mmCIF file of N, CA and C and ligand atoms in Angstrom:
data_model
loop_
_atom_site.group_PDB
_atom_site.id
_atom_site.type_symbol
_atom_site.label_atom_id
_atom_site.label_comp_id
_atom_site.label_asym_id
_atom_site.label_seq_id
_atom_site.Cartn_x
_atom_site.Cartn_y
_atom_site.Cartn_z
ATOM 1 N N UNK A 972 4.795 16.181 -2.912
ATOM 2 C CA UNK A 972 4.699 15.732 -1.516
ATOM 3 C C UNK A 972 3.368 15.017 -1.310
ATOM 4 N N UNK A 973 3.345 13.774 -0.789
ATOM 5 C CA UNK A 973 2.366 12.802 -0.700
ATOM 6 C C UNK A 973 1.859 12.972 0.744
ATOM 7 N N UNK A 974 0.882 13.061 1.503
ATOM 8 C CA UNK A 974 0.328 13.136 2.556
ATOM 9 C C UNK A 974 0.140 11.336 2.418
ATOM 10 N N UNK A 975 0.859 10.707 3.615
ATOM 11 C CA UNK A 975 0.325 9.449 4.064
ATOM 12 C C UNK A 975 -0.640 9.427 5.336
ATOM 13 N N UNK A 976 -1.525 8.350 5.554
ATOM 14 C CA UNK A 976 -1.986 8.780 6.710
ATOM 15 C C UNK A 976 -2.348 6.854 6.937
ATOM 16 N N UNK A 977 -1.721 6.797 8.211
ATOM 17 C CA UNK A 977 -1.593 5.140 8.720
ATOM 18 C C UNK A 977 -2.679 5.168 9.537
ATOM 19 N N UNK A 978 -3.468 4.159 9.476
ATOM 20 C CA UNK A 978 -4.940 3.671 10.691
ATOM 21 C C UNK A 978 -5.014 2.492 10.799
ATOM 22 N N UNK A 979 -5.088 2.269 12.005
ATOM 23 C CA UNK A 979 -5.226 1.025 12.821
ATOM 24 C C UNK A 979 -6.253 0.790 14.006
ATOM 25 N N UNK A 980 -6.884 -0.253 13.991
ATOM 26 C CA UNK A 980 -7.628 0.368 15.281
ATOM 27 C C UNK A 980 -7.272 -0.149 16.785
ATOM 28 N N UNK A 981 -5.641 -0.717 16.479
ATOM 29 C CA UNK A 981 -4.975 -0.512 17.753
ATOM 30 C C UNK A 981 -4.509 0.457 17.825
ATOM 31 N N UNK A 982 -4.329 1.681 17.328
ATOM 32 C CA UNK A 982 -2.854 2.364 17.317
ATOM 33 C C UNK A 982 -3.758 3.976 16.781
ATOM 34 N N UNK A 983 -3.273 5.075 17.403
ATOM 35 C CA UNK A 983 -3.527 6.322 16.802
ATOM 36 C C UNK A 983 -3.527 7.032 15.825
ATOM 37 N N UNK A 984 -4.533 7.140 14.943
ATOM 38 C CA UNK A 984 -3.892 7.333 13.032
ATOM 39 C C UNK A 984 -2.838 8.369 13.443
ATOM 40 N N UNK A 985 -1.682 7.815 12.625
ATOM 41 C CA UNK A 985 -0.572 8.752 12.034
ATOM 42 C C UNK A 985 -0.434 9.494 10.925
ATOM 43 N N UNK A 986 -0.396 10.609 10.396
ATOM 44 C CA UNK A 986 -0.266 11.172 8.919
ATOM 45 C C UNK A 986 1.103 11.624 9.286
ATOM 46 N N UNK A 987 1.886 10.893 7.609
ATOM 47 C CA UNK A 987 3.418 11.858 7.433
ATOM 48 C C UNK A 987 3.425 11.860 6.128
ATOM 49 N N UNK A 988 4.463 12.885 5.581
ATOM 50 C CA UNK A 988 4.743 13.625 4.950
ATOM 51 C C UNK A 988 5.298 12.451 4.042
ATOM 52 N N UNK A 989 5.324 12.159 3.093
ATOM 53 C CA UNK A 989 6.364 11.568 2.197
ATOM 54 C C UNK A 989 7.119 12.196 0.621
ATOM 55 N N UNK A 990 8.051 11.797 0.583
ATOM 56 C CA UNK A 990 8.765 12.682 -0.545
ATOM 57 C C UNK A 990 8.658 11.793 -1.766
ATOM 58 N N UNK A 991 7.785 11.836 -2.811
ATOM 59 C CA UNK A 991 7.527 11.155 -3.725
ATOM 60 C C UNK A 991 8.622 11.043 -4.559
ATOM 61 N N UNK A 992 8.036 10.205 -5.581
ATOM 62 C CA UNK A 992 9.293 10.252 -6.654
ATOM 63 C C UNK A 992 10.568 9.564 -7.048
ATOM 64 N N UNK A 993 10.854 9.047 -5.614
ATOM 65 C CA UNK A 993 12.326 8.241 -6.343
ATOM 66 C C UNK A 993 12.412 7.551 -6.355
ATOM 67 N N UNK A 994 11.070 6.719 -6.340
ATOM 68 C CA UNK A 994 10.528 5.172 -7.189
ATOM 69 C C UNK A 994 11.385 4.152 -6.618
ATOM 70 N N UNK A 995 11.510 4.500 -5.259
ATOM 71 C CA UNK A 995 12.401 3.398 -4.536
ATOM 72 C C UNK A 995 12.040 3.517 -3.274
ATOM 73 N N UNK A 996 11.022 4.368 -2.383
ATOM 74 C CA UNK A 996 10.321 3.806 -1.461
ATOM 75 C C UNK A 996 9.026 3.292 -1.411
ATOM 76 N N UNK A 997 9.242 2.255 -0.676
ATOM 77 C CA UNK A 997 8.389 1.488 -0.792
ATOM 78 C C UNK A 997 7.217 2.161 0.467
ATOM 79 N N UNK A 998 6.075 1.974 0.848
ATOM 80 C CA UNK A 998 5.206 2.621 1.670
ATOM 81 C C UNK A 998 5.933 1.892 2.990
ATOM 82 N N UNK A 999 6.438 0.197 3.145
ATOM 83 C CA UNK A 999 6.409 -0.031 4.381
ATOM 84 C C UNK A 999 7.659 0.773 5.014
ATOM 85 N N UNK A 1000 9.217 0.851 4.057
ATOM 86 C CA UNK A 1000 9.962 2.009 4.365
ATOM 87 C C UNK A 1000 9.577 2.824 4.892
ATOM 88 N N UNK A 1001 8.653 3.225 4.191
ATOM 89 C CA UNK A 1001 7.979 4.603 4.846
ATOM 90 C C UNK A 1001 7.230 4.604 6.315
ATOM 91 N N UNK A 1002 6.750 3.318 6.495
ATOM 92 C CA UNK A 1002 6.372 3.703 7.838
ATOM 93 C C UNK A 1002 7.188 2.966 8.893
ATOM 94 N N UNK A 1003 8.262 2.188 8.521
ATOM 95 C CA UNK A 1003 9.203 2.100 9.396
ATOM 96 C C UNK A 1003 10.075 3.657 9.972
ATOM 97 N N UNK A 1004 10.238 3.959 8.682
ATOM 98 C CA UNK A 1004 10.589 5.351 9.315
ATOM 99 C C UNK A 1004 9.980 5.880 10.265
ATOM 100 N N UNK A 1005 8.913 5.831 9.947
ATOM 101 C CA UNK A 1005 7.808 7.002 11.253
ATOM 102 C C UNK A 1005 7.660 5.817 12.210
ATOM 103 N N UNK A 1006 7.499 5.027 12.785
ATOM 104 C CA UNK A 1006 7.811 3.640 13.533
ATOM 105 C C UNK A 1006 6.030 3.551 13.530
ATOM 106 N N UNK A 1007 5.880 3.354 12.278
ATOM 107 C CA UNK A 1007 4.085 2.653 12.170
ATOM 108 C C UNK A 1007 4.543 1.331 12.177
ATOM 109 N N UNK A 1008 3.796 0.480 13.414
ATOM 110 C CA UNK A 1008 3.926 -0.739 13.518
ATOM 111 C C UNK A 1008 3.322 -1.921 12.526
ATOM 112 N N UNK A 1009 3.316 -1.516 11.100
ATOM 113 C CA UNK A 1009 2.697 -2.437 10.188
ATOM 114 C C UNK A 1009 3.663 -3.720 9.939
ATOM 115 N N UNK A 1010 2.908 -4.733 10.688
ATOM 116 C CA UNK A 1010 3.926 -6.389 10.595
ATOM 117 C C UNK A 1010 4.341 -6.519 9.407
ATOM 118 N N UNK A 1011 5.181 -7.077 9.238
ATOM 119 C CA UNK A 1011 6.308 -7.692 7.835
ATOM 120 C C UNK A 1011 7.030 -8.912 8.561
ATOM 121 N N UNK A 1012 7.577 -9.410 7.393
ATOM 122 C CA UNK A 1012 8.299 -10.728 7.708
ATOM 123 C C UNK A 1012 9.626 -10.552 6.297
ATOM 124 N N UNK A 1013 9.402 -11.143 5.741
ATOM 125 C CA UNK A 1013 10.133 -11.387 4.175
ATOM 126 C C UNK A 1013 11.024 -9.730 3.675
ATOM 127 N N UNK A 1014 10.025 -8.677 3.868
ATOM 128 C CA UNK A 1014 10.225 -7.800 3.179
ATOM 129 C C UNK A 1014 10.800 -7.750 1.109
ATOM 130 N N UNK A 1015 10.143 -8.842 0.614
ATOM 131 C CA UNK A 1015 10.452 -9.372 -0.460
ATOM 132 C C UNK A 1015 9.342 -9.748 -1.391
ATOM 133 N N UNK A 1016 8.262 -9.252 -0.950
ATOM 134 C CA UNK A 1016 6.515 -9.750 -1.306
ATOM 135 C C UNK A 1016 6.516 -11.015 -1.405
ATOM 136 N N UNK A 1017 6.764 -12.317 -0.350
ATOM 137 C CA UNK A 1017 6.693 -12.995 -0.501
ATOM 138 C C UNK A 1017 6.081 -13.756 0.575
ATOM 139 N N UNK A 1018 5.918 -13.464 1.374
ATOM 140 C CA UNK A 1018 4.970 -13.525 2.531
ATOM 141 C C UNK A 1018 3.172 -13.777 2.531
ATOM 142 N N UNK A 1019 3.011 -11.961 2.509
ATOM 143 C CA UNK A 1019 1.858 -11.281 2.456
ATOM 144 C C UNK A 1019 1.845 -10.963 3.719
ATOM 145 N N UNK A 1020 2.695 -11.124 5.014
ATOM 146 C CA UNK A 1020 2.449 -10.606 6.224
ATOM 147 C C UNK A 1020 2.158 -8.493 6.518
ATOM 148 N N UNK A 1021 2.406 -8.400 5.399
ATOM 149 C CA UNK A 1021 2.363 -6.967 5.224
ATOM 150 C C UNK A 1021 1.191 -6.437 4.645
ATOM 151 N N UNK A 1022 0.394 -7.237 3.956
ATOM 152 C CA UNK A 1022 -0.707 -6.501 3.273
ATOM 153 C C UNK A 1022 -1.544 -5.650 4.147
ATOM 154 N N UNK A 1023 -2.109 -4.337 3.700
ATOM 155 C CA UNK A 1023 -2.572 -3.240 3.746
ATOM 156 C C UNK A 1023 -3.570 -3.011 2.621
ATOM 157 N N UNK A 1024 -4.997 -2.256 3.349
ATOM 158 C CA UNK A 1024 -5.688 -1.123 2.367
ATOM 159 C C UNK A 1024 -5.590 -0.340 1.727
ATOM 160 N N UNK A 1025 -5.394 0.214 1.310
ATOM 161 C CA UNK A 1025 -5.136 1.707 0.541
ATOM 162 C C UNK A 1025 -6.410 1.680 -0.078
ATOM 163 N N UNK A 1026 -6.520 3.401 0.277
ATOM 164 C CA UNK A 1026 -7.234 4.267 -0.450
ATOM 165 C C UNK A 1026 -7.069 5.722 -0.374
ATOM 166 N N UNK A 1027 -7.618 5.854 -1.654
ATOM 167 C CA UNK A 1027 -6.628 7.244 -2.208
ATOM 168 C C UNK A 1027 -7.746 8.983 -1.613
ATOM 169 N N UNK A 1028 -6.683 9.495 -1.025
ATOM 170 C CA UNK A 1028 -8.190 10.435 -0.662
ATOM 171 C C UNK A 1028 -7.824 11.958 -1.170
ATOM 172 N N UNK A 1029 -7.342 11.239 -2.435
ATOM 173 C CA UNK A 1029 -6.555 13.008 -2.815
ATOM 174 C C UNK A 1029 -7.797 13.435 -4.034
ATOM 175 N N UNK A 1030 -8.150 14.397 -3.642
ATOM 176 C CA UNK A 1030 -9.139 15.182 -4.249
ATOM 177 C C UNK A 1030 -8.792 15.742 -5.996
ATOM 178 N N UNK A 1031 -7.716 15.969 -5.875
ATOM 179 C CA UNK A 1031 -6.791 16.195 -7.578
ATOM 180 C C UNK A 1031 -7.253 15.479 -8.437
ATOM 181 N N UNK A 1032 -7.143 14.299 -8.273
ATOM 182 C CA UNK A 1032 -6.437 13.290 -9.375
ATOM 183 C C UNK A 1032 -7.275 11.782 -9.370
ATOM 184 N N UNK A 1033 -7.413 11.046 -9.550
ATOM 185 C CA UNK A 1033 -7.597 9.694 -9.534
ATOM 186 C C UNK A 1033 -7.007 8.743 -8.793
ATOM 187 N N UNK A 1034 -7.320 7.381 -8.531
ATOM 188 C CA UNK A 1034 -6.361 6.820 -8.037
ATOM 189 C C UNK A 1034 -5.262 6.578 -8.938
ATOM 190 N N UNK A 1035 -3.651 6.769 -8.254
ATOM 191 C CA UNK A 1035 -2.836 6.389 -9.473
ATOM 192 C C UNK A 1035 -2.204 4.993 -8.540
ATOM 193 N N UNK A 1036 -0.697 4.795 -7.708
ATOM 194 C CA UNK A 1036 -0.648 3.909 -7.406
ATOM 195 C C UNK A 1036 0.456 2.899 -8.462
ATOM 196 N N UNK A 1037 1.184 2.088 -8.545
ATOM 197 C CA UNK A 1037 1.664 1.608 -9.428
ATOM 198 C C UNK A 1037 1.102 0.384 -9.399
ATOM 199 N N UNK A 1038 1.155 -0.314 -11.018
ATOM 200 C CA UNK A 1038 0.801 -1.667 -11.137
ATOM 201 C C UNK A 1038 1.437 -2.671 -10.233
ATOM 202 N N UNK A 1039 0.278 -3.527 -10.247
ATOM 203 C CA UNK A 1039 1.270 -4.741 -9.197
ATOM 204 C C UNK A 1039 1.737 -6.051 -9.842
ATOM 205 N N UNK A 1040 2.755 -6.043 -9.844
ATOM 206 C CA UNK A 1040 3.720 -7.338 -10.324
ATOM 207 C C UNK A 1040 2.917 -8.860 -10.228
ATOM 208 N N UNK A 1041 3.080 -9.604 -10.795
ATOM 209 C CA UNK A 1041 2.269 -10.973 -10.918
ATOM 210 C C UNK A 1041 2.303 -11.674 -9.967
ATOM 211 N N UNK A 1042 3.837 -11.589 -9.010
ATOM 212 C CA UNK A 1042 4.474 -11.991 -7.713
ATOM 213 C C UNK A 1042 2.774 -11.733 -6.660
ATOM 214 N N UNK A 1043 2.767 -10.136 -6.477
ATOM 215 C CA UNK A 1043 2.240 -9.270 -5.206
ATOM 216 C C UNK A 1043 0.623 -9.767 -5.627
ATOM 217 N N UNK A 1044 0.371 -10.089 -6.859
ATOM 218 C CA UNK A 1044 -1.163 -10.157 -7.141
ATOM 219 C C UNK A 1044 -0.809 -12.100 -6.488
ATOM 220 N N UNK A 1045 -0.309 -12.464 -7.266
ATOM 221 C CA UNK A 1045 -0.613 -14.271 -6.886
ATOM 222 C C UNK A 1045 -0.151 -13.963 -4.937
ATOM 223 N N UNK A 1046 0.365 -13.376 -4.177
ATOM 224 C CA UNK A 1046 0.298 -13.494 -3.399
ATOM 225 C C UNK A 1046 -0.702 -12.898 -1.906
ATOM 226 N N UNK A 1047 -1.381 -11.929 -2.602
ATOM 227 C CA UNK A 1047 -2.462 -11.318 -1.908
ATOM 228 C C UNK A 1047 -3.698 -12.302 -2.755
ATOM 229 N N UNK A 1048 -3.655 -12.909 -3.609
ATOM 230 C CA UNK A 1048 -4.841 -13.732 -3.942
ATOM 231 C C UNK A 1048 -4.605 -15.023 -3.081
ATOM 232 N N UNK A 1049 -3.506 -15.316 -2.543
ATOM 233 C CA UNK A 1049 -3.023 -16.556 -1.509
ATOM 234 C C UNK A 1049 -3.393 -16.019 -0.382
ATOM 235 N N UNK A 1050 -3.458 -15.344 -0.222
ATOM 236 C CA UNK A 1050 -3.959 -14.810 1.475
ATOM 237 C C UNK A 1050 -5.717 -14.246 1.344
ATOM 238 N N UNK A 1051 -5.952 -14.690 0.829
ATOM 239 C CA UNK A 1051 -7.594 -14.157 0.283
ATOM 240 C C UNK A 1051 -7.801 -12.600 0.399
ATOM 241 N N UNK A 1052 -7.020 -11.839 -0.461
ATOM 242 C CA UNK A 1052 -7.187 -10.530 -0.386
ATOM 243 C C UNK A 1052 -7.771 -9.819 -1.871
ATOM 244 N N UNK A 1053 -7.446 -10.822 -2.851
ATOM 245 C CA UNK A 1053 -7.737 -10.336 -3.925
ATOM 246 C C UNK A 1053 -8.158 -11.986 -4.603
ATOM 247 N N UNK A 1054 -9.508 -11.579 -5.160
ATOM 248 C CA UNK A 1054 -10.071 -13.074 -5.957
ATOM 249 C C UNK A 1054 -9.670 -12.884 -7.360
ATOM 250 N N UNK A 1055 -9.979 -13.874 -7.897
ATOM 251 C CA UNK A 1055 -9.147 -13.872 -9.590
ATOM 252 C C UNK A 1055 -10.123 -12.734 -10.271
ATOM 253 N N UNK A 1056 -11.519 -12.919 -9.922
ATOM 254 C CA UNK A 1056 -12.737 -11.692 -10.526
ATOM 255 C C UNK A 1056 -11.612 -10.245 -9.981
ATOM 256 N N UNK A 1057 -11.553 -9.923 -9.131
ATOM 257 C CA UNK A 1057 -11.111 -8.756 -9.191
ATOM 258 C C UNK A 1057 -9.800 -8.426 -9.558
ATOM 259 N N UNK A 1058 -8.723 -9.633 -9.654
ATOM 260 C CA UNK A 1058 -7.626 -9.276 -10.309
ATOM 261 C C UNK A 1058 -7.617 -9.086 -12.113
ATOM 262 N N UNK A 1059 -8.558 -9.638 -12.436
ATOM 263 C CA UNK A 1059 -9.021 -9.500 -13.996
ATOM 264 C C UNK A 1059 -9.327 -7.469 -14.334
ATOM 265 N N UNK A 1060 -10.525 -7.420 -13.203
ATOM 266 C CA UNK A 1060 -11.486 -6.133 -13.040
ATOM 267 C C UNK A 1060 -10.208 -5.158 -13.367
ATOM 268 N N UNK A 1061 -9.261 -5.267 -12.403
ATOM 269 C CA UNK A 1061 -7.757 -4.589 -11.962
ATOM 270 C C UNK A 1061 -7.589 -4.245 -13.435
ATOM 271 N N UNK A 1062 -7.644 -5.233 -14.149
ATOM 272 C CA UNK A 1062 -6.568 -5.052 -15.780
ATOM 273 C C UNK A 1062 -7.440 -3.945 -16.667
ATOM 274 N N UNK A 1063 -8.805 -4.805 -16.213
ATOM 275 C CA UNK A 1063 -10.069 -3.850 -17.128
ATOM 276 C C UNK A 1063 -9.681 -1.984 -17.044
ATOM 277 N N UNK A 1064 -10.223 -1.831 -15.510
ATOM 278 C CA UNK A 1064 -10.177 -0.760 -15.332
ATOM 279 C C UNK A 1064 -8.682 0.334 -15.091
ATOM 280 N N UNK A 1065 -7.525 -0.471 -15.290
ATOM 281 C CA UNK A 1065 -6.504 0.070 -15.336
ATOM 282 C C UNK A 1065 -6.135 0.627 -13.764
ATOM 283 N N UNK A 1066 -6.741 0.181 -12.795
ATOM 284 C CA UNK A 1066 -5.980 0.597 -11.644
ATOM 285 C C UNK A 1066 -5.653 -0.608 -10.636
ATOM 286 N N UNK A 1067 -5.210 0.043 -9.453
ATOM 287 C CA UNK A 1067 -4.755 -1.001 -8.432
ATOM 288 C C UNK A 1067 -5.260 -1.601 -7.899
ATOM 289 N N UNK A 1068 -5.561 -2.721 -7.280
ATOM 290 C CA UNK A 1068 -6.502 -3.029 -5.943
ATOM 291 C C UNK A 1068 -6.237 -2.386 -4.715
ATOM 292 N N UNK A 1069 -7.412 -2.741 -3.938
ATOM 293 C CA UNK A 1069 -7.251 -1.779 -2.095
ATOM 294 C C UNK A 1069 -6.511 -2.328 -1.567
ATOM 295 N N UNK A 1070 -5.877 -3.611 -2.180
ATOM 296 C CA UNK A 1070 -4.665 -3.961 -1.161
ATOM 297 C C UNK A 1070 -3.712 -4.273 -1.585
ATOM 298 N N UNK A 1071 -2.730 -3.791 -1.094
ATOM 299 C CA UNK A 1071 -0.919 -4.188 -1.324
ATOM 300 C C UNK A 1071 -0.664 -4.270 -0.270
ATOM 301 N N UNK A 1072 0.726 -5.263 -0.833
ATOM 302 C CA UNK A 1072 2.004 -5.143 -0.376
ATOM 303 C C UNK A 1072 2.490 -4.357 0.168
ATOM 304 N N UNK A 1073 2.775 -4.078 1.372
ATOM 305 C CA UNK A 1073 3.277 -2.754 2.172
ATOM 306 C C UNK A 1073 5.067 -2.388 1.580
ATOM 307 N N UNK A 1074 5.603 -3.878 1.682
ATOM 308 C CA UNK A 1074 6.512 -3.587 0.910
ATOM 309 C C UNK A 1074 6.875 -3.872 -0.753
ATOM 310 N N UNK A 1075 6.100 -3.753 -1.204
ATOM 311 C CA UNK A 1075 5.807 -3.787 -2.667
ATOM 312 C C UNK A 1075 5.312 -2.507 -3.155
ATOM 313 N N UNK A 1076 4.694 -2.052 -2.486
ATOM 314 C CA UNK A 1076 4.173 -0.520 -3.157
ATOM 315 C C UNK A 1076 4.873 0.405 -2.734
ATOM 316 N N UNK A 1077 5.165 0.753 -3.949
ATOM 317 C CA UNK A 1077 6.538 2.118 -3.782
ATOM 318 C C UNK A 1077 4.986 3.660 -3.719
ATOM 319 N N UNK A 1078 5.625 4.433 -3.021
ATOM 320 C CA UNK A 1078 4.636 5.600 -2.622
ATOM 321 C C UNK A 1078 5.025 6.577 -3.760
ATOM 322 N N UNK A 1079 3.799 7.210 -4.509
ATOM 323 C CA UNK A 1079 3.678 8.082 -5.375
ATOM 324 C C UNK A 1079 3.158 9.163 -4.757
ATOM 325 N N UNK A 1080 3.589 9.967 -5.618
ATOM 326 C CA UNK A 1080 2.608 11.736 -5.344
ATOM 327 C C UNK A 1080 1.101 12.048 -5.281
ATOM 328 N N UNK A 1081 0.474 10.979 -4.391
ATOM 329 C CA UNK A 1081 -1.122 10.983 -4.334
ATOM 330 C C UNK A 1081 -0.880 10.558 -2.627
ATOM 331 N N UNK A 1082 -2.393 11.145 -1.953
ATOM 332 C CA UNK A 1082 -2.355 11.585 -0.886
ATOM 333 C C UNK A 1082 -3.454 9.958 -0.582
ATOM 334 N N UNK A 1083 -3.270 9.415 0.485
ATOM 335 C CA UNK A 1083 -3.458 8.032 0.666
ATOM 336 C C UNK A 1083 -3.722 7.876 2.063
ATOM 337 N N UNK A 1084 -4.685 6.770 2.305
ATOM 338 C CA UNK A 1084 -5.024 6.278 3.457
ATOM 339 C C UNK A 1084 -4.698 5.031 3.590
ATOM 340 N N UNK A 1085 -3.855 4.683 4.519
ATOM 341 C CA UNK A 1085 -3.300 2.953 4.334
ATOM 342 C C UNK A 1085 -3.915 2.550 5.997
ATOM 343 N N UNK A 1086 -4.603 1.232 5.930
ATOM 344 C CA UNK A 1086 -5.586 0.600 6.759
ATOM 345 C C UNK A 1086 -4.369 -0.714 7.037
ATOM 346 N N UNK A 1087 -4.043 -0.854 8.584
ATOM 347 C CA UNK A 1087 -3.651 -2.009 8.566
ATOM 348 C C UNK A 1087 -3.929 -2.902 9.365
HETATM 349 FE FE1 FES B 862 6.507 -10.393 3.201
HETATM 350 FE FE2 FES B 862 5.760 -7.908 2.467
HETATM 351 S S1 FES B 862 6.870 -8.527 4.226
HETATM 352 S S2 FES B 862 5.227 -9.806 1.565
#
């Protein structure tokens, strides 16, 4: 069980519950469900109207997070969210960047702060 927790500084942080694991929700699913108003358009990572922060605030573990597809990186580097230096850094250090795809990042079993 993943503790999400949505912040905005229009809107009242929300924390919900998410059920990890079946590598088929995506985080913005997830906060459509709870009706977190995080904009989308495409729902297809093809936009970037969805990009979000993340950061991981689970005390366990590391950041884990899944890799991001070549699609979600060339398109958060189109919206100036990620520069080519840090999409390289990404490969070095084996983890994610602070920002995805809301609907591109499927939610794992790590407890997360998503900024939108
Ligand atoms: Fe278009 Fe996510 S809604 S990239």
């Amino acid at each position: 069980m993943a503790i999400v927790t949505f912040s905005s500084p229009e809107y009242r942080d929300k924390t919900v519950y998410a059920v990890a694991g079946s590598h088929t929700q995506t985080l913005l699913k997830l906060a459509r469900e709870n009706k977190i108003p995080i904009n989308f358009e495409c729902e297809d990572g093809e936009c970037g109207t969805c990009a979000v922060k993340v950061t991981s605030v689970d005390k366990k573990i590391g950041r884990m997070g899944g890799p991001l597809t070549e699609k979600e990186k060339s398109v958060l580097h189109a919206a100036g969210k990620l520069s080519k230096a840090e999409a390289e850094q990404m490969i070095v250090d084996d983890l994610p960047s602070p920002w995805r795809l809301a609907c591109q990042m499927i939610v794992r079993d790590e407890d997360i702060l998503v900024e939108y």
